[in-house]
Amino acid sequence: MILPDIPRLYTALAEWLACLLYVLALPRRFGKGAAAAISTGALAVLGVFLHLTGDVPLVWWIPCMGAAVGMMYAFLFLCCEIHPREAGYTCARAFILAEFAASLEWQIHCVLWPGRSPWAVPSLVLLAMVYSLVYSFAGWYDFRHRRPERGMEITRRALFSAVIMAAVAFAVSNLAFTQDGQATFTVFYIRTLVDLAGVLVLSLQQDQLREDWLHRELEAMDNVLHRQYEQYQQSRESIRLINRHCHDLKLQIAAIRAEHDPGKRAAALDEMESGIRMYEAQNKTGNPVLDTLLTAKSLYCQQHDINFTCVADGHLLDFMPTGDICTIVGTALDNATESVQTLHDADKRLIRVAIFAQHGFVMLRFENYCEVPVQLDADGMPPHGYGVRTVRAAAEKYGGTVTVHCKDGWFILRVLLPAAGSGAK
């Protein structure tokens, strides 16, 4: 029995709903009003385009479907604040989901009412029921653990795999139509099952990407805990050095008291003052958390022949809790010290830190000398720079931004925050 093909408006609605499913879950680029206007326009454009191209020759059918996929991509990218790679990945998943929903609904329709108009009331009720069930289940399955976040980066490899799998599923599911141009129940069964397989494969890929992301998050947390333990060991070593130096000072004081020559006594006092200055690492910025971080890092730099200079107004960070100050300042300082320690020339082990107010914002600037310029990725971040990404995530909580660049042999990390946390989310 020859069956009619899926109405093009049914297909347009399926593609639009699949995109809308992700638009509602992903962070929006614009407000609700603009997003609603773009969504309405996308539905109209998809519907008109697919309706007008419903009777094109077979040679033009694939380019028209490609154009429809391009419209889905534009819809997702315009509405959602996501990277182009993530938009492409989401578009591939939405397209195959739409193919499955449209194929399943029309197969059920043909089984129940093979000769009934698709615009009859029972047909429209069936359309609403099937699409509601398919997209509700898809939304629950995809977002049952967590809403999609920008932290789960879509790599080029993941995008390429998703596009290839979607293209193969679409090609195989429609292969029978290209052979004789006629649709039978067997053809519809094959198309629905292949589309379902495509949806399942892409869902499994999404689960694998989520597992990989969670694994990286756990590794990052382990690194933080490891660094905290290392800082504890460094603090213990610093206390030991200070205690030893205090003992040396007691001996020097006793020697000075026993010295009767005023010239030698003055020279000994100068030498003692110089030694105190060398070990004087107590920073007074006005913020006790920042003072602690800078003091510990100053002592560490003294022990490892690193020239560390800092000019900071700690009161500018009073609006931030201890954890966020440690995340931003501590992580940036850790990255800087790890970088300069790889330099063999001690004269090049330079770190400069400045925290100051600038045009109603708080600027945190971290600089360290680097002999080899760091190549940045498309997001402007260092490759494998989980530390910098952690700083960026903490800054974005307050509506801040993070920029990274290399200039004249210096690696420069800038963190710009609204003053007094006015942009905190």
CSV table of C-alpha atoms in Angstrom, one decimal, residues 40-338:
chain,number,residue,atom,x,y,z
A,40,THR,CA,7.8,33.0,16.2
A,41,GLY,CA,9.8,34.2,13.2
A,42,ALA,CA,11.7,30.9,13.0
A,43,LEU,CA,8.4,28.9,13.0
A,44,ALA,CA,7.0,31.1,10.2
A,45,VAL,CA,10.2,30.9,8.1
A,46,LEU,CA,10.5,27.2,8.5
A,47,GLY,CA,6.8,26.6,7.7
A,48,VAL,CA,6.8,28.7,4.6
A,49,PHE,CA,10.1,27.4,3.3
A,50,LEU,CA,9.2,23.7,3.7
A,51,HIS,CA,5.7,24.2,2.3
A,52,LEU,CA,7.0,26.0,-0.8
A,53,THR,CA,9.7,23.3,-1.4
A,54,GLY,CA,7.5,20.3,-0.8
A,55,ASP,CA,7.2,19.4,-4.5
A,56,VAL,CA,10.8,20.2,-5.7
A,57,PRO,CA,12.6,17.5,-7.8
A,58,LEU,CA,14.7,15.0,-6.0
A,59,VAL,CA,17.9,16.6,-7.0
A,60,TRP,CA,16.9,19.8,-5.1
A,61,TRP,CA,15.4,17.9,-2.1
A,62,ILE,CA,18.7,17.4,-0.2
A,63,PRO,CA,19.8,21.1,-0.7
A,64,CYS,CA,16.4,22.2,0.6
A,65,MET,CA,16.8,20.0,3.7
A,66,GLY,CA,20.3,21.4,4.2
A,67,ALA,CA,18.8,24.9,4.0
A,68,ALA,CA,16.2,23.9,6.6
A,69,VAL,CA,19.0,22.6,8.9
A,70,GLY,CA,20.8,26.0,8.4
A,71,MET,CA,17.6,27.7,9.6
A,72,MET,CA,17.5,25.5,12.7
A,73,TYR,CA,21.1,26.4,13.4
A,74,ALA,CA,20.5,30.1,13.0
A,75,PHE,CA,17.4,29.8,15.3
A,76,LEU,CA,19.5,28.1,18.0
A,77,PHE,CA,22.5,30.5,17.7
A,78,LEU,CA,20.4,33.6,17.7
A,79,CYS,CA,18.3,32.7,20.7
A,80,CYS,CA,21.0,31.0,22.9
A,81,GLU,CA,24.2,32.4,24.3
A,82,ILE,CA,26.3,29.5,23.2
A,83,HIS,CA,29.5,28.9,21.2
A,84,PRO,CA,29.1,28.2,17.4
A,85,ARG,CA,30.3,24.6,18.0
A,86,GLU,CA,27.7,24.0,20.7
A,87,ALA,CA,25.0,25.4,18.4
A,88,GLY,CA,26.1,23.0,15.7
A,89,TYR,CA,26.1,20.1,18.1
A,90,THR,CA,22.7,21.0,19.4
A,91,CYS,CA,21.4,21.5,15.9
A,92,ALA,CA,22.4,18.0,14.9
A,93,ARG,CA,20.6,16.5,17.9
A,94,ALA,CA,17.5,18.6,17.3
A,95,PHE,CA,17.3,17.7,13.6
A,96,ILE,CA,17.4,13.9,14.3
A,97,LEU,CA,14.9,14.2,17.1
A,98,ALA,CA,12.6,16.2,14.8
A,99,GLU,CA,12.9,13.5,12.1
A,100,PHE,CA,12.0,10.8,14.6
A,101,ALA,CA,9.1,12.7,16.0
A,102,ALA,CA,7.6,13.5,12.6
A,103,SER,CA,8.2,9.9,11.3
A,104,LEU,CA,6.6,8.3,14.4
A,105,GLU,CA,3.6,10.5,14.4
A,106,TRP,CA,2.9,10.1,10.7
A,107,GLN,CA,3.4,6.3,10.9
A,108,ILE,CA,0.8,6.1,13.7
A,109,HIS,CA,-1.5,8.3,11.6
A,110,CYS,CA,-1.2,6.1,8.6
A,111,VAL,CA,-1.9,3.0,10.7
A,112,LEU,CA,-5.0,4.5,12.2
A,113,TRP,CA,-6.4,6.6,9.3
A,114,PRO,CA,-4.5,6.0,6.1
A,115,GLY,CA,-6.9,8.0,4.1
A,116,ARG,CA,-7.8,10.8,6.5
A,117,SER,CA,-6.7,14.4,5.9
A,118,PRO,CA,-3.8,15.5,8.1
A,119,TRP,CA,-5.8,18.6,8.9
A,120,ALA,CA,-8.8,16.9,10.3
A,121,VAL,CA,-9.5,17.4,14.0
A,122,PRO,CA,-8.5,13.8,15.0
A,123,SER,CA,-5.3,14.1,13.0
A,124,LEU,CA,-4.4,17.3,14.8
A,125,VAL,CA,-5.2,15.8,18.2
A,126,LEU,CA,-2.9,12.9,17.4
A,127,LEU,CA,-0.2,15.3,16.2
A,128,ALA,CA,-0.4,17.2,19.5
A,129,MET,CA,-0.3,14.1,21.6
A,130,VAL,CA,2.6,12.4,19.9
A,131,TYR,CA,4.7,15.5,19.7
A,132,SER,CA,4.0,16.3,23.3
A,133,LEU,CA,5.0,12.8,24.5
A,134,VAL,CA,8.2,12.7,22.3
A,135,TYR,CA,9.5,16.1,23.3
A,136,SER,CA,8.5,15.8,26.9
A,137,PHE,CA,10.4,12.6,27.2
A,138,ALA,CA,13.4,13.9,25.3
A,139,GLY,CA,13.5,17.0,27.5
A,140,TRP,CA,13.3,14.9,30.7
A,141,TYR,CA,16.0,12.5,29.5
A,142,ASP,CA,18.4,15.2,28.4
A,143,PHE,CA,18.0,17.5,31.4
A,144,ARG,CA,17.2,15.0,34.1
A,145,HIS,CA,20.6,15.5,35.8
A,146,ARG,CA,21.3,19.1,35.2
A,147,ARG,CA,20.5,22.0,32.9
A,148,PRO,CA,23.0,22.4,30.1
A,149,GLU,CA,25.8,24.7,31.1
A,150,ARG,CA,28.6,26.4,29.2
A,151,GLY,CA,31.2,24.7,31.3
A,152,MET,CA,30.6,21.4,29.4
A,153,GLU,CA,32.6,22.4,26.4
A,154,ILE,CA,31.8,20.9,23.0
A,155,THR,CA,35.0,20.0,21.2
A,156,ARG,CA,35.5,19.9,17.4
A,157,ARG,CA,35.7,16.1,17.6
A,158,ALA,CA,32.3,15.9,19.4
A,159,LEU,CA,30.7,18.3,16.9
A,160,PHE,CA,32.1,16.3,14.0
A,161,SER,CA,30.9,13.0,15.4
A,162,ALA,CA,27.4,14.4,16.1
A,163,VAL,CA,27.1,15.8,12.6
A,164,ILE,CA,28.3,12.6,10.9
A,165,MET,CA,26.0,10.4,13.0
A,166,ALA,CA,23.0,12.7,12.3
A,167,ALA,CA,23.8,12.8,8.5
A,168,VAL,CA,24.2,9.0,8.4
A,169,ALA,CA,20.9,8.4,10.3
A,170,PHE,CA,19.1,10.8,8.0
A,171,ALA,CA,20.6,9.3,4.8
A,172,VAL,CA,19.8,5.7,5.8
A,173,SER,CA,16.3,6.5,7.0
A,174,ASN,CA,15.4,8.2,3.7
A,175,LEU,CA,17.3,5.8,1.4
A,176,ALA,CA,14.2,3.9,0.4
A,177,PHE,CA,12.4,7.1,-0.7
A,178,THR,CA,15.3,7.9,-3.1
A,179,GLN,CA,15.1,4.5,-4.7
A,180,ASP,CA,11.5,4.5,-5.9
A,181,GLY,CA,10.0,7.6,-4.5
A,182,GLN,CA,7.1,5.6,-2.9
A,183,ALA,CA,6.3,5.2,0.8
A,184,THR,CA,5.0,1.9,2.2
A,185,PHE,CA,4.6,0.7,5.7
A,186,THR,CA,7.9,-1.1,5.5
A,187,VAL,CA,9.6,2.2,4.4
A,188,PHE,CA,8.1,4.0,7.3
A,189,TYR,CA,9.1,1.3,9.8
A,190,ILE,CA,12.6,1.5,8.6
A,191,ARG,CA,12.7,5.3,8.7
A,192,THR,CA,11.3,5.4,12.2
A,193,LEU,CA,13.6,2.8,13.6
A,194,VAL,CA,16.7,4.3,12.0
A,195,ASP,CA,15.7,7.8,13.3
A,196,LEU,CA,15.2,6.3,16.8
A,197,ALA,CA,18.6,4.7,16.6
A,198,GLY,CA,20.1,8.0,15.6
A,199,VAL,CA,18.4,9.7,18.6
A,200,LEU,CA,19.7,7.0,21.0
A,201,VAL,CA,23.2,7.2,19.7
A,202,LEU,CA,23.4,11.0,20.0
A,203,SER,CA,21.9,10.7,23.5
A,204,LEU,CA,24.5,8.2,24.5
A,205,GLN,CA,27.2,10.6,23.1
A,206,GLN,CA,25.7,13.4,25.2
A,207,ASP,CA,25.8,11.2,28.3
A,208,GLN,CA,29.5,10.3,27.6
A,209,LEU,CA,30.3,14.0,27.2
A,210,ARG,CA,28.6,14.7,30.5
A,211,GLU,CA,30.6,12.0,32.2
A,212,ASP,CA,33.8,13.4,30.8
A,213,TRP,CA,32.9,16.8,32.0
A,214,LEU,CA,32.1,15.6,35.5
A,215,HIS,CA,35.4,13.7,35.5
A,216,ARG,CA,37.3,16.9,34.6
A,217,GLU,CA,35.4,18.8,37.3
A,218,LEU,CA,36.4,16.1,39.9
A,219,GLU,CA,40.0,16.3,38.7
A,220,ALA,CA,39.9,20.1,39.1
A,221,MET,CA,38.5,19.8,42.6
A,222,ASP,CA,41.2,17.2,43.4
A,223,ASN,CA,43.8,19.7,42.1
A,224,VAL,CA,42.4,22.4,44.4
A,225,LEU,CA,42.6,20.1,47.4
A,226,HIS,CA,46.1,19.1,46.4
A,227,ARG,CA,47.1,22.7,46.2
A,228,GLN,CA,45.6,23.5,49.5
A,229,TYR,CA,47.7,20.7,51.1
A,230,GLU,CA,50.8,22.0,49.3
A,231,GLN,CA,50.1,25.5,50.7
A,232,TYR,CA,49.7,24.0,54.1
A,233,GLN,CA,53.2,22.4,53.8
A,234,GLN,CA,54.6,25.7,52.5
A,235,SER,CA,53.1,27.6,55.4
A,236,ARG,CA,54.6,25.1,57.8
A,237,GLU,CA,58.0,25.5,56.1
A,238,SER,CA,57.6,29.3,56.3
A,239,ILE,CA,56.9,29.2,60.0
A,240,ARG,CA,59.9,27.0,60.5
A,241,LEU,CA,62.1,29.4,58.6
A,242,ILE,CA,60.7,32.4,60.6
A,243,ASN,CA,61.3,30.6,63.9
A,244,ARG,CA,64.9,29.9,62.8
A,245,HIS,CA,65.4,33.4,61.8
A,246,CYS,CA,64.0,34.7,65.1
A,247,HIS,CA,66.5,32.5,66.9
A,248,ASP,CA,69.3,34.0,64.7
A,249,LEU,CA,68.1,37.5,65.6
A,250,LYS,CA,68.2,36.7,69.3
A,251,LEU,CA,71.9,35.7,68.9
A,252,GLN,CA,72.6,38.8,66.9
A,253,ILE,CA,71.0,41.0,69.5
A,254,ALA,CA,73.0,39.4,72.2
A,255,ALA,CA,76.2,40.0,70.1
A,256,ILE,CA,75.3,43.6,69.6
A,257,ARG,CA,74.7,44.2,73.3
A,258,ALA,CA,78.2,42.8,73.9
A,259,GLU,CA,79.8,45.0,71.3
A,260,HIS,CA,81.4,48.2,72.7
A,261,ASP,CA,82.6,49.6,69.4
A,262,PRO,CA,79.8,52.1,68.1
A,263,GLY,CA,80.8,51.6,64.5
A,264,LYS,CA,80.6,47.8,64.6
A,265,ARG,CA,77.4,48.1,66.5
A,266,ALA,CA,75.8,50.3,63.8
A,267,ALA,CA,77.1,48.0,61.1
A,268,ALA,CA,75.6,45.0,62.9
A,269,LEU,CA,72.3,46.8,63.3
A,270,ASP,CA,72.3,47.7,59.6
A,271,GLU,CA,72.9,44.0,58.7
A,272,MET,CA,70.2,42.9,61.0
A,273,GLU,CA,67.7,45.4,59.5
A,274,SER,CA,68.6,44.2,56.0
A,275,GLY,CA,67.9,40.6,57.0
A,276,ILE,CA,64.6,41.6,58.6
A,277,ARG,CA,63.6,43.4,55.4
A,278,MET,CA,64.5,40.4,53.3
A,279,TYR,CA,62.1,38.2,55.3
A,280,GLU,CA,59.5,40.9,55.8
A,281,ALA,CA,56.6,39.4,53.8
A,282,GLN,CA,53.6,40.7,55.7
A,283,ASN,CA,51.3,42.5,53.3
A,284,LYS,CA,48.9,45.1,54.7
A,285,THR,CA,46.2,45.7,52.0
A,286,GLY,CA,43.2,46.2,54.3
A,287,ASN,CA,41.7,42.8,53.5
A,288,PRO,CA,42.8,40.0,55.9
A,289,VAL,CA,42.1,37.2,53.4
A,290,LEU,CA,44.1,39.0,50.7
A,291,ASP,CA,46.9,39.7,53.2
A,292,THR,CA,47.1,36.0,54.1
A,293,LEU,CA,47.3,35.0,50.4
A,294,LEU,CA,49.9,37.6,49.5
A,295,THR,CA,52.0,36.8,52.6
A,296,ALA,CA,52.1,33.1,51.9
A,297,LYS,CA,52.9,33.7,48.3
A,298,SER,CA,55.6,36.3,49.1
A,299,LEU,CA,57.3,33.8,51.4
A,300,TYR,CA,57.1,31.1,48.8
A,301,CYS,CA,58.6,33.4,46.2
A,302,GLN,CA,61.5,34.3,48.5
A,303,GLN,CA,62.3,30.6,49.0
A,304,HIS,CA,62.3,29.9,45.2
A,305,ASP,CA,64.2,33.0,44.0
A,306,ILE,CA,61.1,34.6,42.5
A,307,ASN,CA,60.8,38.4,42.3
A,308,PHE,CA,57.3,39.1,43.5
A,309,THR,CA,55.9,42.7,43.6
A,310,CYS,CA,52.3,43.7,44.6
A,311,VAL,CA,50.4,46.9,44.9
A,312,ALA,CA,46.8,46.2,46.1
A,313,ASP,CA,43.9,48.0,47.7
A,314,GLY,CA,42.4,45.1,49.6
A,315,HIS,CA,39.3,47.1,50.7
A,316,LEU,CA,38.1,46.8,47.1
A,317,LEU,CA,37.5,43.1,47.6
A,318,ASP,CA,35.6,43.4,50.9
A,319,PHE,CA,32.3,42.5,49.1
A,320,MET,CA,33.6,39.1,48.2
A,321,PRO,CA,33.5,36.0,50.4
A,322,THR,CA,36.7,34.3,51.4
A,323,GLY,CA,36.2,31.4,49.0
A,324,ASP,CA,35.9,33.6,45.9
A,325,ILE,CA,38.9,35.7,46.9
A,326,CYS,CA,41.0,32.5,47.3
A,327,THR,CA,39.7,31.2,43.9
A,328,ILE,CA,40.5,34.3,41.9
A,329,VAL,CA,43.6,35.6,43.6
A,330,GLY,CA,45.0,32.3,44.8
A,331,THR,CA,44.5,30.5,41.5
A,332,ALA,CA,46.0,33.3,39.5
A,333,LEU,CA,49.1,33.5,41.8
A,334,ASP,CA,49.5,29.7,41.7
A,335,ASN,CA,49.4,29.7,37.9
A,336,ALA,CA,52.0,32.6,37.8
A,337,THR,CA,54.4,30.9,40.2
A,338,GLU,CA,54.1,27.5,38.4
